[in-house]
Tab-separated table of N, CA and C in Angstrom:
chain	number	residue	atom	x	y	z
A	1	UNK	N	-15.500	15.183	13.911
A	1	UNK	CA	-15.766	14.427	12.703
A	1	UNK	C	-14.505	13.694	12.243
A	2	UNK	N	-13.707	14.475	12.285
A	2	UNK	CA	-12.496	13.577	11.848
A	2	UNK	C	-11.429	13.155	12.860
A	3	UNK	N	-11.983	13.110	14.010
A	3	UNK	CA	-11.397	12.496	15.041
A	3	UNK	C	-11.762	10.788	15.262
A	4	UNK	N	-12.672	10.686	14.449
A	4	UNK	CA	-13.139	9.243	14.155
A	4	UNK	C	-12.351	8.145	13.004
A	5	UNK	N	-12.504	7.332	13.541
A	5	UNK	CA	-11.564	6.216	12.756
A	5	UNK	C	-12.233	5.993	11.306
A	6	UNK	N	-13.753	6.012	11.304
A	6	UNK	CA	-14.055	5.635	10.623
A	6	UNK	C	-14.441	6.965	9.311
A	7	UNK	N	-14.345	8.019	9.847
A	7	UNK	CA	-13.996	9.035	8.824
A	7	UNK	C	-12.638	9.244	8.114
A	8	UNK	N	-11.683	8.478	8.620
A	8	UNK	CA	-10.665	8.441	8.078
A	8	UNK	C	-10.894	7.191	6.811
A	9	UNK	N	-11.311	6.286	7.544
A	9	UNK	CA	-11.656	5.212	6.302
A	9	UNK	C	-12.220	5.034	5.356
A	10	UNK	N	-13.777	6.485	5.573
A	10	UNK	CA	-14.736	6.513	4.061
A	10	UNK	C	-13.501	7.880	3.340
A	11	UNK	N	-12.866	8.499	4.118
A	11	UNK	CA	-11.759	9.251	3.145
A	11	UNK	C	-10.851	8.608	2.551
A	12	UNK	N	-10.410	8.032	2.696
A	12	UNK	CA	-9.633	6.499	1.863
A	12	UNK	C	-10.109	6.126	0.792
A	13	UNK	N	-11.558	5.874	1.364
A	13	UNK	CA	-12.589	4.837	0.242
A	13	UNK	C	-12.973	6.129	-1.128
A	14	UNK	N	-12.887	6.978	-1.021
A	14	UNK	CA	-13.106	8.205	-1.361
A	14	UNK	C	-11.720	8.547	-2.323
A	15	UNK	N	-10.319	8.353	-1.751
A	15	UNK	CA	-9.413	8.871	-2.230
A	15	UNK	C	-9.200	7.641	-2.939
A	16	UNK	N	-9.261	6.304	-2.530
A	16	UNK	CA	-9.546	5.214	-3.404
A	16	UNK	C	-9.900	5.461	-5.008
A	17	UNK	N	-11.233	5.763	-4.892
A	17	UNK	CA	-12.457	5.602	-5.966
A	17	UNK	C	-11.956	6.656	-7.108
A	18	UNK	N	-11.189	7.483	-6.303
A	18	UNK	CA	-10.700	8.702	-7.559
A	18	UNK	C	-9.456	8.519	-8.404
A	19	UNK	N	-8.730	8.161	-7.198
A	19	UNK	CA	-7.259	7.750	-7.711
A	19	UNK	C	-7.631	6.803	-8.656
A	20	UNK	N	-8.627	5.504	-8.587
A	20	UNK	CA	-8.380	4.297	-9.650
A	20	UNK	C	-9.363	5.178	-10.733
A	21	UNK	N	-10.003	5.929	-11.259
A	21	UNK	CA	-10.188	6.202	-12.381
A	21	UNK	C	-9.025	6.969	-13.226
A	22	UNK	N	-8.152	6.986	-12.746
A	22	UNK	CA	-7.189	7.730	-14.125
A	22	UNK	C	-5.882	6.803	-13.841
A	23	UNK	N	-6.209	5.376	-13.445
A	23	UNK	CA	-5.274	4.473	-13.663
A	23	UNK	C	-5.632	3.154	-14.602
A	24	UNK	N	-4.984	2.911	-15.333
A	24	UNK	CA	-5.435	1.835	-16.321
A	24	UNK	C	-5.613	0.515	-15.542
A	25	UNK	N	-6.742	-0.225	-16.212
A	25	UNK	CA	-7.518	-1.276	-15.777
A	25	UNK	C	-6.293	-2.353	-15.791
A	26	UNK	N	-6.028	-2.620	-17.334
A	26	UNK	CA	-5.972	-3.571	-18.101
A	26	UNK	C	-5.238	-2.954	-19.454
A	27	UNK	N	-3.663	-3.662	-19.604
A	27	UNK	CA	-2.678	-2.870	-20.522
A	27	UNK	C	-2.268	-3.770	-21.586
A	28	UNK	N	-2.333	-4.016	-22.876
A	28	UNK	CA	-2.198	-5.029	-23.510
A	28	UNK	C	-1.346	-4.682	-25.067
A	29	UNK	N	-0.468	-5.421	-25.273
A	29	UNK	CA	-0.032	-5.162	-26.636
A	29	UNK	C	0.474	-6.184	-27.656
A	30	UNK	N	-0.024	-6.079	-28.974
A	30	UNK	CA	0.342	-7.326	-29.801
A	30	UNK	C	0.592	-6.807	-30.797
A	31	UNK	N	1.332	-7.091	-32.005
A	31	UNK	CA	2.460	-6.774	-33.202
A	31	UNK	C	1.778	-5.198	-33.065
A	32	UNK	N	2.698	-4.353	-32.299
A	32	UNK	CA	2.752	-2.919	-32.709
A	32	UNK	C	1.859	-2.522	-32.162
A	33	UNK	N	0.738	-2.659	-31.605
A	33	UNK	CA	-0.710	-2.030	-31.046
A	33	UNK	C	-1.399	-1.997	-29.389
A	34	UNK	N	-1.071	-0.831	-29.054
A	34	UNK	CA	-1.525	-0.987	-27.819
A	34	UNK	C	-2.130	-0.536	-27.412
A	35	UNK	N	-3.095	-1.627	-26.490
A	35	UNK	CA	-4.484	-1.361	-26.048
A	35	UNK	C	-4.330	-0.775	-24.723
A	36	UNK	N	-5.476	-0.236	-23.967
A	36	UNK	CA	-5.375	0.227	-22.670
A	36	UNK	C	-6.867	0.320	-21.949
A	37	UNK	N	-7.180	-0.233	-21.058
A	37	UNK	CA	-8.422	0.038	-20.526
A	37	UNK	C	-8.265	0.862	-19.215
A	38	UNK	N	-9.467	1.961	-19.471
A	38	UNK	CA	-9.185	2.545	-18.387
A	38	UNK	C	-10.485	2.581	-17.606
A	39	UNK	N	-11.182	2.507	-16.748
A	39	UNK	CA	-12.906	3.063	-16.285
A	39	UNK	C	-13.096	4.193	-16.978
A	40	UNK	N	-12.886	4.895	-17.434
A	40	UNK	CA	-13.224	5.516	-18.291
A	40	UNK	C	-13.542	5.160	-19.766
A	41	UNK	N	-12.712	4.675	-20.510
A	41	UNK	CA	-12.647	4.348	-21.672
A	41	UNK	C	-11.893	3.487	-22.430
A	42	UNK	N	-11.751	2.558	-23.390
A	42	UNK	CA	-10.823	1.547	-23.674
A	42	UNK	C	-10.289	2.055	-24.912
A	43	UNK	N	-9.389	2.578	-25.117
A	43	UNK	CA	-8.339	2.756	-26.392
A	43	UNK	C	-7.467	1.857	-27.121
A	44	UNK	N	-7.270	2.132	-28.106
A	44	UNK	CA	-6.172	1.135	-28.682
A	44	UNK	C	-5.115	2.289	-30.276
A	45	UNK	N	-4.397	1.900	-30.008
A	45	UNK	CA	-3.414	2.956	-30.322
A	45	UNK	C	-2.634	2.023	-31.259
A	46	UNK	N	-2.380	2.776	-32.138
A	46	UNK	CA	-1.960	2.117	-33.592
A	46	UNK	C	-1.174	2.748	-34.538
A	47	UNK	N	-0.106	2.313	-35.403
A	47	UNK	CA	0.155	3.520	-36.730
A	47	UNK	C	-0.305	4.516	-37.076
A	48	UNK	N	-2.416	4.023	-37.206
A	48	UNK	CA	-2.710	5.448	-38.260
A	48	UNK	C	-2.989	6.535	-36.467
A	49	UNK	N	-3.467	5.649	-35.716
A	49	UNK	CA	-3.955	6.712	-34.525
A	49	UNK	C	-4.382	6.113	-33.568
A	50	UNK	N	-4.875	6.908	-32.541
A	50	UNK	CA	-5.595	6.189	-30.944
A	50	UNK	C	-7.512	6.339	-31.411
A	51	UNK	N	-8.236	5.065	-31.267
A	51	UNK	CA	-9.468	5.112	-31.338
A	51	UNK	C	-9.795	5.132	-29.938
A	52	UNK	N	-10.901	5.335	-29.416
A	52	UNK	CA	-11.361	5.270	-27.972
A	52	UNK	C	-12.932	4.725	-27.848
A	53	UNK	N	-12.648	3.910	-26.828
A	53	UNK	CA	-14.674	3.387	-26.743
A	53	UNK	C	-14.835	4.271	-25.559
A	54	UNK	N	-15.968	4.416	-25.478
A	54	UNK	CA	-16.513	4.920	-24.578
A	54	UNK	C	-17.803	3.580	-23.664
A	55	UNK	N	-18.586	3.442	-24.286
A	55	UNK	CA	-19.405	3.042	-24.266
A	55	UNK	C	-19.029	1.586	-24.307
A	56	UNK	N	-19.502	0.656	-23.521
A	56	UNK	CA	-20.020	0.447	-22.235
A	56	UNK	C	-18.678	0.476	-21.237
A	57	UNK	N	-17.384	0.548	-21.676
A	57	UNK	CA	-16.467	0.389	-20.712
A	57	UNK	C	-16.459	2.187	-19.264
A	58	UNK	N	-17.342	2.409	-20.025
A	58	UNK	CA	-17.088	3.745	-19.075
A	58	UNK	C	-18.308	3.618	-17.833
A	59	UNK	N	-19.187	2.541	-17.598
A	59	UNK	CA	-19.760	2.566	-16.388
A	59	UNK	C	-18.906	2.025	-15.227
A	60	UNK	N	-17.836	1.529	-15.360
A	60	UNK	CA	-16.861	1.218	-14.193
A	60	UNK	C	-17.042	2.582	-13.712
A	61	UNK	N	-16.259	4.022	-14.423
A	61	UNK	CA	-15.985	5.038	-14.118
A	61	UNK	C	-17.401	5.762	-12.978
A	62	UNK	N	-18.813	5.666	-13.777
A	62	UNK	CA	-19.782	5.814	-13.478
A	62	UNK	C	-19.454	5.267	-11.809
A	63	UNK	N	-19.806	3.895	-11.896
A	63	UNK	CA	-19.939	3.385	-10.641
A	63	UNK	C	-18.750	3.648	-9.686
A	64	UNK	N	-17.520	4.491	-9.685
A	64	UNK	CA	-16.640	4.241	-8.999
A	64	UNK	C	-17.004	6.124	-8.425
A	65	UNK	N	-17.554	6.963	-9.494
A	65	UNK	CA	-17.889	7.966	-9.013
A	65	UNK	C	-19.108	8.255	-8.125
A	66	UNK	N	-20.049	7.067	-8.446
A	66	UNK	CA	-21.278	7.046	-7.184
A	66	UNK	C	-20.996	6.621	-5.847
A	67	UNK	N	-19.866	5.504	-5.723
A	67	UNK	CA	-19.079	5.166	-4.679
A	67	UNK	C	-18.505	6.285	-3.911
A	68	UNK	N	-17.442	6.869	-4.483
A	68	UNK	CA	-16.753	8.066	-3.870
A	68	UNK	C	-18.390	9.269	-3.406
A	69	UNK	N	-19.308	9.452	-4.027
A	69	UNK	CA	-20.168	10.226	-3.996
A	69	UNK	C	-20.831	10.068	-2.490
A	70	UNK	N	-21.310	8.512	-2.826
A	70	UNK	CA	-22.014	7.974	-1.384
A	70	UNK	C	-21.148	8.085	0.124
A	71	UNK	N	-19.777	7.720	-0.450
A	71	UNK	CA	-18.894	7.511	1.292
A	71	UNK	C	-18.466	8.807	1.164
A	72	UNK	N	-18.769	10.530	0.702
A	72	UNK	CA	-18.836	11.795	0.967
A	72	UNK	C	-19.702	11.544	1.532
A	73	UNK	N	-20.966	11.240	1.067
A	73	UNK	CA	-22.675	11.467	1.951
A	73	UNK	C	-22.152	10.997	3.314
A	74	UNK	N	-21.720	9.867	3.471
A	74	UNK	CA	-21.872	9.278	4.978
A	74	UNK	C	-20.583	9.997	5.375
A	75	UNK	N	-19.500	10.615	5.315
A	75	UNK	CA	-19.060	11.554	6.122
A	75	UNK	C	-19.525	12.569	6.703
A	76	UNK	N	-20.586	12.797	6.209
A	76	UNK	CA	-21.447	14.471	5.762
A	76	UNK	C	-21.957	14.151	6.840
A	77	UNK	N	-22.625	12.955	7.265
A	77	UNK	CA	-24.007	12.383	7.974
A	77	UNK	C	-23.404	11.883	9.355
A	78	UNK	N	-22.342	12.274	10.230
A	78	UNK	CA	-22.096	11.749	11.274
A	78	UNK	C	-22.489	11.686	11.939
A	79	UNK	N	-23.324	13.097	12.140
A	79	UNK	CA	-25.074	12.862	13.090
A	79	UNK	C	-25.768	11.696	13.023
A	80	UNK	N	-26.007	10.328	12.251
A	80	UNK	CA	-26.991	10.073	11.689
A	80	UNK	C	-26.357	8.717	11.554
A	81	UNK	N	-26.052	7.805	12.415
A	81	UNK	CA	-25.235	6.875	12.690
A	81	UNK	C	-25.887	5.560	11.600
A	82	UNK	N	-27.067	5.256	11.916
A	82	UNK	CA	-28.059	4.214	11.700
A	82	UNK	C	-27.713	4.642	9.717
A	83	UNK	N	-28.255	5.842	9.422
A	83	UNK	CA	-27.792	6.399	8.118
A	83	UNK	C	-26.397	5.872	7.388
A	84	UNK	N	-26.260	6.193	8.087
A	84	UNK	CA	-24.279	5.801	7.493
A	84	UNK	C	-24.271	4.700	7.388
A	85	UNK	N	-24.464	3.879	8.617
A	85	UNK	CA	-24.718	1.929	8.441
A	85	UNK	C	-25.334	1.773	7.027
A	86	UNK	N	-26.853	2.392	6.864
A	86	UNK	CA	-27.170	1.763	5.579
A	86	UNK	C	-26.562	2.498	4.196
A	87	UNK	N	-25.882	3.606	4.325
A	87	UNK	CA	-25.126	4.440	2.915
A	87	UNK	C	-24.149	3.299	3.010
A	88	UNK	N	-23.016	3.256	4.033
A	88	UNK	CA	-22.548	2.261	3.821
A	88	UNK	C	-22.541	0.823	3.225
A	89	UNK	N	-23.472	-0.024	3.468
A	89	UNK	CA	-24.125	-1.316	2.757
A	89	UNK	C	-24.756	-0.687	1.209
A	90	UNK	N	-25.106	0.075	1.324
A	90	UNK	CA	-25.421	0.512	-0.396
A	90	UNK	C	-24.054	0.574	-1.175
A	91	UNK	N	-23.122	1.527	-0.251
A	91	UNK	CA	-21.799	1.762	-1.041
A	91	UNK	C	-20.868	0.090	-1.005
A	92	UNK	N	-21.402	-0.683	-0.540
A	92	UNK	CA	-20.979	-1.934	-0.673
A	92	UNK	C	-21.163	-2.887	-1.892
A	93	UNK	N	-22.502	-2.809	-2.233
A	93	UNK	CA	-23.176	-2.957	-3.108
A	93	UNK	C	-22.244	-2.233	-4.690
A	94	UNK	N	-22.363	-0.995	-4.557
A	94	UNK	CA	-21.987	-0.393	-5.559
A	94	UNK	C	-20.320	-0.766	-5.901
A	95	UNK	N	-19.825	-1.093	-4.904
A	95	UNK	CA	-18.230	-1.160	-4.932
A	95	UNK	C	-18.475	-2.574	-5.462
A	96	UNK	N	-19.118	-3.476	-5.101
A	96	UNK	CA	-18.952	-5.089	-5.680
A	96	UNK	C	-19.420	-4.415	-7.110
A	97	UNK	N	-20.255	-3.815	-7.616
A	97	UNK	CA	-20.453	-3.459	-9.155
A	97	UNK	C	-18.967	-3.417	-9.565
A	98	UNK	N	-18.443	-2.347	-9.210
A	98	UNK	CA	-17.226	-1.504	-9.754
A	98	UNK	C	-16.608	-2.907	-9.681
A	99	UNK	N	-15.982	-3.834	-8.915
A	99	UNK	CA	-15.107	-4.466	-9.301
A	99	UNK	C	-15.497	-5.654	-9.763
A	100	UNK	N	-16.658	-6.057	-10.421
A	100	UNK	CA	-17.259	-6.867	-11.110
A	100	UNK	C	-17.002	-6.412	-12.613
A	101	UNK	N	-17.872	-5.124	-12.746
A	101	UNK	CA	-17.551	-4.557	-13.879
A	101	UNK	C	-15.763	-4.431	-14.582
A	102	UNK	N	-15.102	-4.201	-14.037
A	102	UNK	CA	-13.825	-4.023	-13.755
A	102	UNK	C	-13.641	-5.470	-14.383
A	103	UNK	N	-13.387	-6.315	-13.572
A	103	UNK	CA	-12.812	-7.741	-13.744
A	103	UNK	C	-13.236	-8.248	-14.667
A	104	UNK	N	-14.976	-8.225	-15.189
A	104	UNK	CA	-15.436	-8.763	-16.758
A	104	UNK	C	-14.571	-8.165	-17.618
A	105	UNK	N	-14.548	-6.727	-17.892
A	105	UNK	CA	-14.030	-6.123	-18.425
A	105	UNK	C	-12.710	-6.668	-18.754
A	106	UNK	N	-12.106	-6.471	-17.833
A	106	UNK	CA	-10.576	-6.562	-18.221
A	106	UNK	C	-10.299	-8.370	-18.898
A	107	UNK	N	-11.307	-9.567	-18.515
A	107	UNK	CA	-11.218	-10.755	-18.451
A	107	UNK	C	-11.723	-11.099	-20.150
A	108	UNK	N	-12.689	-9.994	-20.560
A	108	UNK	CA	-13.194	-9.952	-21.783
A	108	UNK	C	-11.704	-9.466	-22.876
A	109	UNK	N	-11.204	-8.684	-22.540
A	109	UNK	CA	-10.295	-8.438	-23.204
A	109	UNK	C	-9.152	-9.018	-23.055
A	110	UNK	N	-9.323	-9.732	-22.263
A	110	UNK	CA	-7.832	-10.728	-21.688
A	110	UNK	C	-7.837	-12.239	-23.321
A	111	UNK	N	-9.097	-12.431	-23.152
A	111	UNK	CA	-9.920	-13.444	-23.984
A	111	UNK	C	-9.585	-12.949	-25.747
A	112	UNK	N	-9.380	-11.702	-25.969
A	112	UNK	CA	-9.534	-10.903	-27.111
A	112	UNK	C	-8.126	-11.283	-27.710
A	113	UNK	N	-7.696	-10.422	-26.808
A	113	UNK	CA	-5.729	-10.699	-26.586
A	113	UNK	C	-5.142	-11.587	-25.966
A	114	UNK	N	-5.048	-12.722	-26.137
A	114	UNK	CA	-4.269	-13.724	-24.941
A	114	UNK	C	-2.996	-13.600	-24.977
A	115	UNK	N	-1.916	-12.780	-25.249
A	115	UNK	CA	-0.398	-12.429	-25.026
A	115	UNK	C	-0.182	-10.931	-25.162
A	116	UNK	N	0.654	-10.828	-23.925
A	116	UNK	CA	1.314	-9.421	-24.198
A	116	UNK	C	0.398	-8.881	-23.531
A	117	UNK	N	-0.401	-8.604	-21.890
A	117	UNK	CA	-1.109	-8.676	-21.388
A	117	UNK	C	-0.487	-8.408	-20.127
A	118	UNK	N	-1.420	-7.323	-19.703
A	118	UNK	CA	-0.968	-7.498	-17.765
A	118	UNK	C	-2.356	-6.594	-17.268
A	119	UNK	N	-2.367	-6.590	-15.626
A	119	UNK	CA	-3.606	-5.982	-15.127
A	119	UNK	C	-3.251	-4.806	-14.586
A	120	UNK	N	-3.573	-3.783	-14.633
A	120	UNK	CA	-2.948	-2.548	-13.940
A	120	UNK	C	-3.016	-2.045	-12.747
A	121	UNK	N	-2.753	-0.792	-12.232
A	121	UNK	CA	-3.193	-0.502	-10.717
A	121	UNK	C	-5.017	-0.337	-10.629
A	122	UNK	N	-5.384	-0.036	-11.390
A	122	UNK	CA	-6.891	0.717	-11.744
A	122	UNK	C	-8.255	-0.278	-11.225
A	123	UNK	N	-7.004	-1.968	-11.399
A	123	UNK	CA	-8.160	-2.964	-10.933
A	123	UNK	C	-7.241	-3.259	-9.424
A	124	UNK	N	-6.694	-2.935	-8.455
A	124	UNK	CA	-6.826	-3.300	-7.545
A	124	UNK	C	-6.961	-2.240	-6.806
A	125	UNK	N	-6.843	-1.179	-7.270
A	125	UNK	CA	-7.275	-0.321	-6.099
A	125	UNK	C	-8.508	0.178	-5.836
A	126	UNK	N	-9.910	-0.635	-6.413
A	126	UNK	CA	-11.110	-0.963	-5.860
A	126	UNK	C	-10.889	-1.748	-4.650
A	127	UNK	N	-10.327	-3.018	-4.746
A	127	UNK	CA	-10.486	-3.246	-3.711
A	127	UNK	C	-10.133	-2.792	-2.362
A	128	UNK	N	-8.933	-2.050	-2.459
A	128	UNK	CA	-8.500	-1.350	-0.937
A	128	UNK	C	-9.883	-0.247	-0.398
A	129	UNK	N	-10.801	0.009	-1.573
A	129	UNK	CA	-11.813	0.735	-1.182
A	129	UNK	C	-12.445	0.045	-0.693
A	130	UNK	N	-12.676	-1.289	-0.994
A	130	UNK	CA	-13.783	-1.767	-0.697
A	130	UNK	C	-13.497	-2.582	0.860
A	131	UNK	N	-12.376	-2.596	1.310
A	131	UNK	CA	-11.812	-2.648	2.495
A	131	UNK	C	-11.675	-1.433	3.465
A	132	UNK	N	-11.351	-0.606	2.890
A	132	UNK	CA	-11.658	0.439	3.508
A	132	UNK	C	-13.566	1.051	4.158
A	133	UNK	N	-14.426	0.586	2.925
A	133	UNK	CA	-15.680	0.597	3.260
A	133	UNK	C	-16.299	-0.264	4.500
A	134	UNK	N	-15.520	-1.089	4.231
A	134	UNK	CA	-16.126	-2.034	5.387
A	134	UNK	C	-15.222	-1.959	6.379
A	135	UNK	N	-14.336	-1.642	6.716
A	135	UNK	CA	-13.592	-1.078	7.815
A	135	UNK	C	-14.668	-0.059	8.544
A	136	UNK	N	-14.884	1.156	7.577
A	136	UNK	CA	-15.972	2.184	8.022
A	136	UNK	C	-17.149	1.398	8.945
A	137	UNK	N	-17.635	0.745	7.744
A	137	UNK	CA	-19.316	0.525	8.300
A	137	UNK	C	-18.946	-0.374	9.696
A	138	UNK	N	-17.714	-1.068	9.962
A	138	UNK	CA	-17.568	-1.906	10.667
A	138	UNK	C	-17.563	-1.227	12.181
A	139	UNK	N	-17.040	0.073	12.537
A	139	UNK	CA	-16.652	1.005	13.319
A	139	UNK	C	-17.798	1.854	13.253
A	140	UNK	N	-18.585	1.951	12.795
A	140	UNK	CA	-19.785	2.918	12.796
A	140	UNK	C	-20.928	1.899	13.382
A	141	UNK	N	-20.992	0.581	13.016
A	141	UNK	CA	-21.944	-0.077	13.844
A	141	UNK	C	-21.264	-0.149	15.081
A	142	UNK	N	-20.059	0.062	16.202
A	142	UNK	CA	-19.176	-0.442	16.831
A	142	UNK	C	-19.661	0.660	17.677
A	143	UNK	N	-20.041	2.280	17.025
A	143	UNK	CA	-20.196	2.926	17.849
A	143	UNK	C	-21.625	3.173	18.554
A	144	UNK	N	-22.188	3.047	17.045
A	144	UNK	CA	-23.909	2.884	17.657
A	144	UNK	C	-23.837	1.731	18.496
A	145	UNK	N	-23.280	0.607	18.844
A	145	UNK	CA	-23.798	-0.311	19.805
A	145	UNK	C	-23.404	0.768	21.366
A	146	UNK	N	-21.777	1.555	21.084
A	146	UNK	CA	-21.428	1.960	22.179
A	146	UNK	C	-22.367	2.731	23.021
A	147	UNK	N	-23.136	3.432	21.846
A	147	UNK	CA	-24.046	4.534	22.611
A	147	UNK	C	-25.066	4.086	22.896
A	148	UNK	N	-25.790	2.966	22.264
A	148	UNK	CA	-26.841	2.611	22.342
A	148	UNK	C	-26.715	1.093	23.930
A	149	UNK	N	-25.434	1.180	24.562
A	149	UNK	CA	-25.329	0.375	25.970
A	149	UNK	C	-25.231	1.540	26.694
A	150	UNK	N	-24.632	2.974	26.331
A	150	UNK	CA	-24.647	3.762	27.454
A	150	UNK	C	-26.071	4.391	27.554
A	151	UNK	N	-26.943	4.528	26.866
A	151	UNK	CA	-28.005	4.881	27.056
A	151	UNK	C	-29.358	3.949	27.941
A	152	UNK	N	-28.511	2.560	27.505
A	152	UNK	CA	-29.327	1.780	28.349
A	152	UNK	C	-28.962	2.080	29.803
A	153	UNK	N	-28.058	2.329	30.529
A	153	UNK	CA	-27.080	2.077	31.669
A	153	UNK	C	-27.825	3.414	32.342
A	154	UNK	N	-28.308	4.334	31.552
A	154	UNK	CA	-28.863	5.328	32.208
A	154	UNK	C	-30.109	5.403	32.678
């Protein structure tokens, strides 16, 4: 199982999806107040105290944990080649969410605050997942073709 290339890559996509939830999206500050978006939650921190949203900024988090969830499944499933191809293209799907969601997000609040502004690690390290995903699925169709010419040959 883990002699495969491409189990190394949904573990990536995996160590990806976890690592960027407890890294900030999107870091912003103007006279004294600083904001922070995280997939989890968007705060803003002030004199009297830190308020926190939850709601709606926390489906990044959502979607980055169904991601990591799905490219476990298709490690799980190495038996099951054709399987993995399509967990894979689902977890494709879900990863363009995450960094859709992600990028409105952070672009909405960019709009809010226009100075004193930067993007954090939290929004690019979707994408190395999402390179990493398709690295996977790319090597998992690579092998079903392999087996599926040696079976012809027989």
């Amino acid at each position: 199982m883990l002699q495969r290339i491409q189990t190394v890559f949904l573990i990536l996509t995996i160590i990806c999806m976890v690592a960027a939830i407890f890294f900030p999206i999107w870091v912003g500050t103007d006279a004294g107040v600083a904001y922070k978006l995280y997939p989890l939650h968007y705060s803003v921190m002030d004199e009297e105290g830190m308020q926190t949203i939850y709601f709606p900024y926390s489906i990044t988090a959502i979607l980055m944990a169904a991601a990591a969830t799905i490219a476990f499944m298709e490690v799980r499933r190495f038996d099951n080649r054709i399987l993995q191809v399509k967990l894979g293209t689902l977890n494709s799907l879900i990863l363009m969410g995450v960094m859709i969601s992600a990028v409105l997000f952070a672009n909405q609040l960019t709009t809010e605050h226009p100075t004193g502004w930067t993007y954090g690690p939290g929004l690019y390290i979707p994408f190395a997942g999402v390179t990493f995903n398709w690295l996977a699925v790319r090597f998992i169709r690579r092998d079903e073709k392999l087996v599926r010419d040696a079976d012809r040959i027989r």
